[in-house]
XYZ file of C-alpha atoms in Angstrom:
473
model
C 6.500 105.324 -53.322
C 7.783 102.587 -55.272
C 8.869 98.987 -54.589
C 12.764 98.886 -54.337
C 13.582 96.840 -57.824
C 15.500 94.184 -55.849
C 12.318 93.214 -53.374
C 9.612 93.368 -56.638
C 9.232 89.984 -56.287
C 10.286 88.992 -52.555
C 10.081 85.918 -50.832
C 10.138 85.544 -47.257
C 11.136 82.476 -45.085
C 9.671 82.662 -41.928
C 7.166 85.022 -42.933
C 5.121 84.880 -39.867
C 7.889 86.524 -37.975
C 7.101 90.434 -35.962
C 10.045 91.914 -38.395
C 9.274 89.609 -41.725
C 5.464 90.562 -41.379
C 6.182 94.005 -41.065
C 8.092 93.822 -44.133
C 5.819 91.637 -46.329
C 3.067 94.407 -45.220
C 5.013 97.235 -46.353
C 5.754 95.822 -49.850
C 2.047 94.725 -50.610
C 1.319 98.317 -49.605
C 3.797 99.724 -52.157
C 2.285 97.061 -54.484
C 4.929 94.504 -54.402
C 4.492 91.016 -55.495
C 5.547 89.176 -51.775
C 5.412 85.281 -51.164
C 6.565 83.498 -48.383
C 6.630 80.214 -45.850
C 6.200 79.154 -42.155
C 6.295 76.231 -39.975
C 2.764 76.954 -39.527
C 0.139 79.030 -40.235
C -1.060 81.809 -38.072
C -3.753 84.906 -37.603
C -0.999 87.013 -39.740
C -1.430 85.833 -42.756
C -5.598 86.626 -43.091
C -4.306 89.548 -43.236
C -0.982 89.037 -45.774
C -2.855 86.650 -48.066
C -6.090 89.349 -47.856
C -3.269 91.858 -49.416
C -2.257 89.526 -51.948
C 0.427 87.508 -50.666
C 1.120 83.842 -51.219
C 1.914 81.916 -48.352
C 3.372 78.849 -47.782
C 2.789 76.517 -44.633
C 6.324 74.086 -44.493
C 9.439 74.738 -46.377
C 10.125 73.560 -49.474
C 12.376 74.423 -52.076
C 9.602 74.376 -54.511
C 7.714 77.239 -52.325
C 10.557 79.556 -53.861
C 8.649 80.760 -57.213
C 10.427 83.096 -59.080
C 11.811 85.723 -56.857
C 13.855 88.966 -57.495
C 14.841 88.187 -53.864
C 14.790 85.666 -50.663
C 14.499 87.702 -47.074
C 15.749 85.846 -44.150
C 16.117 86.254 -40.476
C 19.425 85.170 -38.492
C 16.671 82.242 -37.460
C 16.969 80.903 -40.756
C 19.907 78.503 -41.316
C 21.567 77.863 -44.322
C 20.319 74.176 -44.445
C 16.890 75.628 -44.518
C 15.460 73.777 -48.164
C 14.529 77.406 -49.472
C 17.256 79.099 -48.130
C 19.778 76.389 -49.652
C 17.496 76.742 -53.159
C 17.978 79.875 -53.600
C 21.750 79.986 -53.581
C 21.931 76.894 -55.799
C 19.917 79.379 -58.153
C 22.140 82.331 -57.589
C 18.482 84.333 -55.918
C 20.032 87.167 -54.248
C 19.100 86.139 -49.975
C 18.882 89.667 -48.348
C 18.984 89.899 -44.600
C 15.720 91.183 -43.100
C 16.926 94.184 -41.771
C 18.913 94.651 -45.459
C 15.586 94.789 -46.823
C 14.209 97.107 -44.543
C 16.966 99.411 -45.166
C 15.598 99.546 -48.759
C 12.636 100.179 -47.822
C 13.973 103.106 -46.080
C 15.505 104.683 -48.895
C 13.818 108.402 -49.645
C 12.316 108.955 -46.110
C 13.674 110.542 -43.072
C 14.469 107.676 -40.893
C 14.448 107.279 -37.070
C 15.676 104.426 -34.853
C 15.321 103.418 -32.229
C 17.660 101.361 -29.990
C 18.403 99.616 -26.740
C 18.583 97.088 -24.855
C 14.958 97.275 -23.363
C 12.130 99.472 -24.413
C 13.024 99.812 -27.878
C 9.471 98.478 -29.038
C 7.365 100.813 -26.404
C 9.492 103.688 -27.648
C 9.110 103.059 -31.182
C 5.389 102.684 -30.819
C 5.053 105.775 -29.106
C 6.926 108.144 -31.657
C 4.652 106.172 -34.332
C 1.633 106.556 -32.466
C 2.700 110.682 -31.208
C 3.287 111.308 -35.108
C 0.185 109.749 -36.326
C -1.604 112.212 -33.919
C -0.561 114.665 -35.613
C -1.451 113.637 -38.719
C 2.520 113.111 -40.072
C 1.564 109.328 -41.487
C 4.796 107.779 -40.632
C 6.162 104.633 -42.423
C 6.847 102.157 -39.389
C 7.908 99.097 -38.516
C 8.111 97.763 -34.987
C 8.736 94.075 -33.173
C 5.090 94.444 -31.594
C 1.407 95.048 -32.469
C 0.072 98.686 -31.898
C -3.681 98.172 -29.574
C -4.421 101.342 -31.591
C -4.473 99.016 -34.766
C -3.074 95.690 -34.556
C -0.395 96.529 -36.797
C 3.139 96.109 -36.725
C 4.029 98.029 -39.754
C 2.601 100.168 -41.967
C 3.300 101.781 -45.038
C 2.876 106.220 -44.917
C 2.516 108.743 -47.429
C 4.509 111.295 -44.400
C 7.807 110.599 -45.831
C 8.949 109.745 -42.177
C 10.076 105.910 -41.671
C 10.090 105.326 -38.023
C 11.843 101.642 -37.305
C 12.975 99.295 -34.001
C 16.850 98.799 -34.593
C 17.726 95.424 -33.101
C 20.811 94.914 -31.574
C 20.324 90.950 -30.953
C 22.672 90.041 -33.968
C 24.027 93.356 -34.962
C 21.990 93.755 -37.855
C 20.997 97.312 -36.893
C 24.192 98.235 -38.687
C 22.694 98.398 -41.398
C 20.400 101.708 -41.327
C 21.936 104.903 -41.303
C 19.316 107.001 -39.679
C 18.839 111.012 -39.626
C 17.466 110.275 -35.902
C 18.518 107.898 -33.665
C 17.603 107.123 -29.932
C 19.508 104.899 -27.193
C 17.307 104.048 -24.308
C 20.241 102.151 -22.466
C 23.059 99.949 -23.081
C 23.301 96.758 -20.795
C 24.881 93.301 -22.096
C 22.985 90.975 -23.572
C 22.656 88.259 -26.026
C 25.638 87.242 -25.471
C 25.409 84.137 -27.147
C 26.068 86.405 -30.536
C 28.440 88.624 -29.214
C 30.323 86.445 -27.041
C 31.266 88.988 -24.441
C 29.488 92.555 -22.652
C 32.643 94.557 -24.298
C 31.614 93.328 -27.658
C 27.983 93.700 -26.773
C 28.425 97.668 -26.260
C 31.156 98.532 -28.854
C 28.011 97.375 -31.535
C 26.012 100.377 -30.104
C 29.016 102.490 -30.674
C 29.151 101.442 -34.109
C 25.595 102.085 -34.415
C 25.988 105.694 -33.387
C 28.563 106.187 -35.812
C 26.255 105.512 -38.942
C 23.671 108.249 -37.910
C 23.478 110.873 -41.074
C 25.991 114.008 -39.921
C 24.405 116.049 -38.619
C 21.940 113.930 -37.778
C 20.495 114.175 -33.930
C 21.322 111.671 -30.794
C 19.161 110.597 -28.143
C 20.102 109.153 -24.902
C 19.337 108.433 -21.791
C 21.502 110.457 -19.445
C 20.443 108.256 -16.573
C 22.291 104.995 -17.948
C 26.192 104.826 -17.561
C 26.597 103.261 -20.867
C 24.249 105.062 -23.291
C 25.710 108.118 -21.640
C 29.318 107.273 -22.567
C 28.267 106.676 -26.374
C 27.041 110.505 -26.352
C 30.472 111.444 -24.502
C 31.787 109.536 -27.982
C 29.457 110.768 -30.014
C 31.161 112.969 -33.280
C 29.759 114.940 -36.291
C 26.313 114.533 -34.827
C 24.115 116.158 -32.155
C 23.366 114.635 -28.958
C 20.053 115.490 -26.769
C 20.208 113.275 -23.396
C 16.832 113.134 -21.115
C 16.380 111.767 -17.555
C 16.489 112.984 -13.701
C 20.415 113.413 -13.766
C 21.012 115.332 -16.635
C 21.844 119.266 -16.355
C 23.326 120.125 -20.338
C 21.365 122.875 -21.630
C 20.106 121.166 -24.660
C 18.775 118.002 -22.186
C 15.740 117.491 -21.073
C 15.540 116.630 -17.080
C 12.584 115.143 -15.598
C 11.984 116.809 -12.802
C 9.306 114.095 -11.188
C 7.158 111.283 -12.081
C 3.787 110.590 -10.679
C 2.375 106.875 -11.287
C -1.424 105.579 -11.549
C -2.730 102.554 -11.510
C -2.972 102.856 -15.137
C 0.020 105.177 -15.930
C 1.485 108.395 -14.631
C 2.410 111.678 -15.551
C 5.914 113.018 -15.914
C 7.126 116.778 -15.650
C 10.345 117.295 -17.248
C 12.223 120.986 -18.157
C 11.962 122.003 -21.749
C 13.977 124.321 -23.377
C 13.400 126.517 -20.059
C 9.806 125.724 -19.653
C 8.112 122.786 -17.723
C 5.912 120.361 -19.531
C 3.899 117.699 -18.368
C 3.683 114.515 -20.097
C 0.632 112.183 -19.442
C 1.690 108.437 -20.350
C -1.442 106.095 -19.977
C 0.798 102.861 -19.747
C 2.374 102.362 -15.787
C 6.120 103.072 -14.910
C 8.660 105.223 -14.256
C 10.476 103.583 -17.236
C 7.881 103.713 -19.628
C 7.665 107.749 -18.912
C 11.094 107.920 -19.963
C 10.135 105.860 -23.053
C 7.810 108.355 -23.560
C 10.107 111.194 -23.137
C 12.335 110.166 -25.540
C 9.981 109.637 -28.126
C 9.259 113.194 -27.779
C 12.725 114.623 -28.018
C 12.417 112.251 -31.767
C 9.164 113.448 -32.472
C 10.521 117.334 -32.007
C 13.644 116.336 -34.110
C 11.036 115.175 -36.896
C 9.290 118.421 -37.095
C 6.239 117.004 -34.902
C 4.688 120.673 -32.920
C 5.092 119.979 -28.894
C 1.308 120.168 -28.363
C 0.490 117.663 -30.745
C 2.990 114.975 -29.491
C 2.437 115.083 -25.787
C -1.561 114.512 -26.632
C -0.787 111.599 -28.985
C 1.354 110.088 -25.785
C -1.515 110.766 -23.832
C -3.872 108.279 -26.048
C -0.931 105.933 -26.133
C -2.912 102.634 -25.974
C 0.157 99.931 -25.612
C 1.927 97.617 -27.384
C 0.659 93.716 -27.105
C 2.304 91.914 -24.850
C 2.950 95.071 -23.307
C 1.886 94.932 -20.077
C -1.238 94.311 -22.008
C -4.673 93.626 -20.278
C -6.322 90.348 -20.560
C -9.356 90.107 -18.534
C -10.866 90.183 -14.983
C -12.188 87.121 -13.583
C -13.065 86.424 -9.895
C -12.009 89.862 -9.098
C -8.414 89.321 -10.471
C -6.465 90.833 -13.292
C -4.626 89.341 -15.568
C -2.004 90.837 -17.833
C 0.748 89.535 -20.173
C 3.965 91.099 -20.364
C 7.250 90.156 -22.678
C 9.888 90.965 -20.249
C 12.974 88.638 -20.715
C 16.179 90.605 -19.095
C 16.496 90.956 -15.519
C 16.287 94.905 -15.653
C 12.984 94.687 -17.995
C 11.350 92.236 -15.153
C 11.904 94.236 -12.172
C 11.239 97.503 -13.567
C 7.724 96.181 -15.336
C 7.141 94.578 -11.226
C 7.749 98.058 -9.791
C 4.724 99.423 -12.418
C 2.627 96.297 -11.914
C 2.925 96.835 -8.058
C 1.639 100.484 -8.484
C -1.503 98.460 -10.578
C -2.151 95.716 -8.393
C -2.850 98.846 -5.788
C -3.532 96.838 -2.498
C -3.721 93.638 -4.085
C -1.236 91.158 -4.056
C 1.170 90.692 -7.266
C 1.721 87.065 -8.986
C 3.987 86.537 -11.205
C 3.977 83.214 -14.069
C 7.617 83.913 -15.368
C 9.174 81.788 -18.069
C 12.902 82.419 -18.388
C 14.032 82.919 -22.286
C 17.392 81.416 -23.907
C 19.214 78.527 -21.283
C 22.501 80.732 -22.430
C 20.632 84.090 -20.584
C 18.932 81.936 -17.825
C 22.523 80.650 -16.554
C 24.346 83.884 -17.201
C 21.813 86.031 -15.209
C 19.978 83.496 -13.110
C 21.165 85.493 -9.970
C 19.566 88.902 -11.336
C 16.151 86.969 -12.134
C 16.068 85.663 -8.781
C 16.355 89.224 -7.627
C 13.856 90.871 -9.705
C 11.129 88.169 -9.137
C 11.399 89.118 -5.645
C 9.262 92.494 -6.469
C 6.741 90.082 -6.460
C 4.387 88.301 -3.812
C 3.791 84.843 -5.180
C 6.449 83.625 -7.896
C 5.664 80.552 -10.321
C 8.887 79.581 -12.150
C 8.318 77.262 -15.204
C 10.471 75.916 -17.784
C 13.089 77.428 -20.327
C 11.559 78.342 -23.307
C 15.101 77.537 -25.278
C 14.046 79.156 -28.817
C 17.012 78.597 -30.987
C 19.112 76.744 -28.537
C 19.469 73.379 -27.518
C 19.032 72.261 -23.989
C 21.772 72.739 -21.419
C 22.405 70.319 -18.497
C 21.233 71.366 -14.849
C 19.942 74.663 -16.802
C 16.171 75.015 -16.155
C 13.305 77.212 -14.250
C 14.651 75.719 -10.765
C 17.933 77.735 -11.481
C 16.142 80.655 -10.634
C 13.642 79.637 -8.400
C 15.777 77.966 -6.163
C 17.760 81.797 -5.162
C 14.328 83.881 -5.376
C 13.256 85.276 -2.079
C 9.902 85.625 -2.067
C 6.842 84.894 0.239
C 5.783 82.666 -1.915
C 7.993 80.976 -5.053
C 7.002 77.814 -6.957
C 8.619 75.848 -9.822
C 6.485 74.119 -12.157
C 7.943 72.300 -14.812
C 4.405 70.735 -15.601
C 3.411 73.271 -18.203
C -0.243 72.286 -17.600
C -0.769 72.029 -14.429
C 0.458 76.376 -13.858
C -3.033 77.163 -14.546
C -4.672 75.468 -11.838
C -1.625 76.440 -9.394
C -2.282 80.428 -10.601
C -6.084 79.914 -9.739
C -5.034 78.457 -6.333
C -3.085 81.187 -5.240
C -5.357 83.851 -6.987
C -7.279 85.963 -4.486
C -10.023 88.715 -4.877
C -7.952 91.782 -5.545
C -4.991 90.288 -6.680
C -3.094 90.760 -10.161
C -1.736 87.949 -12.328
C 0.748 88.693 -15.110
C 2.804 86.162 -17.258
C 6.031 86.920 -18.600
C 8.522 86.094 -20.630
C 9.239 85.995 -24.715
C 7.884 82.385 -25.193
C 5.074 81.023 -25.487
C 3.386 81.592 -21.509
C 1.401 83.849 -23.515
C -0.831 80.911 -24.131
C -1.604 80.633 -20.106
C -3.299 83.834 -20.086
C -6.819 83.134 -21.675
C -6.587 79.681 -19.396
C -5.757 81.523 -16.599
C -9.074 83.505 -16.901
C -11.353 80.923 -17.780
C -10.053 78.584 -14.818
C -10.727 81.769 -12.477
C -14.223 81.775 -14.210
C -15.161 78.857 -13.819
C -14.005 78.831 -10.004
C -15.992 82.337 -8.812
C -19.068 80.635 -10.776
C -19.114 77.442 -8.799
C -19.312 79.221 -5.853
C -21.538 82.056 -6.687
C -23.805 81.476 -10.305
C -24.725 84.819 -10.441
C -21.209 86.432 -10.287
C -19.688 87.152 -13.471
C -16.401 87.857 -15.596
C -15.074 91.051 -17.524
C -13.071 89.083 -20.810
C -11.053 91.153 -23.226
C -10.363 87.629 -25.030
């Protein structure tokens, strides 16, 4: 498939972002000519600049070349030096997700939405399709583990994509499939208020193809109401409530240490669905992925054994390492809901160990608005560590900070570091034989992981030279 004329010669500021990536991979793929900038550099671009892309570390007007086109993010101001070039020189500036929409153009497209699980979902209709051998298009806000990839370019004639709802952008596709996992307010420093949060999701239903098929979950109050809504298209709704005779109903969940398996009612018949990743939520995930994958033309057989292999998304609830006889794991979770239902699947993990929890709250606009719901959600857990804000795009409120939540957690054990480097050493305190360790949050306590392990290495070795460590990094 061709390069849309319009991105021939593309340039992308901020580059090094999940969604830019994705796109810069597709258009090498298609043989595109793709340039592009970043603050700094990054493992990414070995693999962009292997492809043929020219990349940029710092922004500079001079960086822009000659392109057909500029690609931004919302991150990217309009005082940004290549951003402001290009409009002096009349460059068309294309919103990323305007240029993913191009690159749409000729497939049969599927998105998925939400509030939370949107990337899990995605990469399990990507990963289900691939199994049977349907080469989707893709692009998704994470890395697969199955190959480090966060797009790719297919020969299937499928496009399989994460809609975002952050800044409404997802307005933009008009897929043939779309899914809802659930509908709860946030990032409301866009949309100002949870009204205006949920009547974008409405909009976003109304752009499906007609015709075109529906999926929600029938277990959430709000992505339930945009079926009730829902005209000209289909609607398919999975979870433990639903009872329409289209719907899918799971009928009961089973978890593992390492995943679970779900039995849900069919089309009259009872299938079980193996999901290799832990939770109740990430089973539903799962399901709904196969309700798209069915919609797609994917046989039944084929999808629930690609679920099955399923390897995870990174940052994920991704695996780390063992050290001293404790896990460690890194997890994105950001929203209140997304921490205490990941806590609920890492207690299942952590078996009869104790949980511990390095949490980093995201955006000082969502810390203050759901500070309370934080609190409660880090309770799941049996040692807390609360550390600074990572603000992102925002500037620093006053009195806004990890205390916020620490201060209304109830816990057996919660601790507020604002000392970024001293969490390690507090983690390997606590740590005990058995227990599990995960980080979360969308900044940058991603970092603490590898230090985490080493610090529990080095620990278990002082006291016993022989004993060693299982790394994954």
């Amino acid at each position: 498939m061709s390069v849309p004329e319009q991105l021939g010669r593309a340039h992308l500021i901020g580059i090094g972002g999940a969604g830019m990536s994705g796109i810069a991979r597709i258009l090498l793929a298609r043989g595109g000519q793709v340039s592009g900038s970043d603050a700094k550099d990054s493992r990414t671009f070995l693999t962009l600049r292997a492809q043929g892309a020219r990349i940029e570390i710092g922004q500079r007007a001079e960086n822009l070349g000659d392109p057909s086109a500029v690609v931004v993010s919302t991150a990217i101001k309009d005082t940004n030096p290549e951003y402001a070039a290009a409009r002096e020189r009349g460059i068309p500036v294309l919103h990323r997700a305007q240029a993913l929409a191009l690159l749409m153009e000729g497939h049969r497209v599927a998105c998925i939405a939400g509030t939370h699980g949107k990337t899990s979902t995605t990469s399990m209709l990507t990963v289900a399709l691939q199994h049977c051998r349907l080469d989707p298009s893709f692009a998704i806000g994470g890395d697969l583990n199955e190959s480090g990839a966060n797009a790719h370019h297919g020969e299937g004639g499928i496009f399989v994509a994460e809609a975002d709802e952050s800044d409404g952008s997802f307005l933009t596709y008009s897929p043939s499939v779309a899914v809802v996992t659930n509908v709860e307010p946030d990032h409301l420093d866009h949309h100002g208020t949870a009204e205006a949060y949920k009547a974008v999701f409405t909009e976003f239903v109304q752009r499906i193809e007609p015709g075109g098929l529906l999926v929600v979950c029938g277990d959430d109050e709000a992505a339930n109401a945009l079926a009730d809504k829902a005209e000209g298209v289909r609607v398919r709704r999975y979870g433990r409530t639903v009872t329409g005779p289209d719907d899918v109903r799971v009928l009961d969940y089973q978890p593992s240490e390492t995943g679970g398996l779900v039995r849900i009612s069919l089309a009259g018949k009872e299938v079980d669905v193996r999901v290799a990743v832990p939770g109740e939520h990430m089973a539903l995930n799962a399901v709904a992925a196969l309700l798209a994958g069915l919609e797609l033309g994917a046989p039944l057989d084929g999808l629930t054994e690609g679920l099955a292999a399923f390897g995870g998304v990174r940052r994920r609830f991704e695996f780390k390492g063992r050290a001293g006889d404790v896990r460690v794991y890194d997890d994105y979770a950001h929203h209140p809901t997304e921490v205490a239902a990941q806590l609920r699947a890492v207690r299942h993990a952590a078996g009869g160990g104790r949980v511990i929890v390095v949490f980093q709250p995201h955006l000082y606009s969502r810390t203050k608005t759901f500070a309370a719901e934080f609190a409660r959600a880090l309770g799941l857990a049996d040692e807390v560590i609360l550390v600074d804000v990572y603000g992102a795009r925002e500037e620093p409120q006053p009195g806004v900070s990890g205390a916020l939540i620490a201060d209304q957690v109830r816990a057996s054990g919660v601790h507020y570091e604002p000392a970024f480097d001293r969490v390690v050493g507090l983690v390997a305190d606590l740590a005990k034989p058995g227990d599990l360790v995960v980080t979360m949050g969308a900044g940058d306590v991603t970092q603490l992981g590898p230090e985490i392990l080493a610090e529990l290495d080095r620990r278990a070795g002082s006291l016993n030279q022989d004993s060693g460590a299982e790394r994954l990094v």
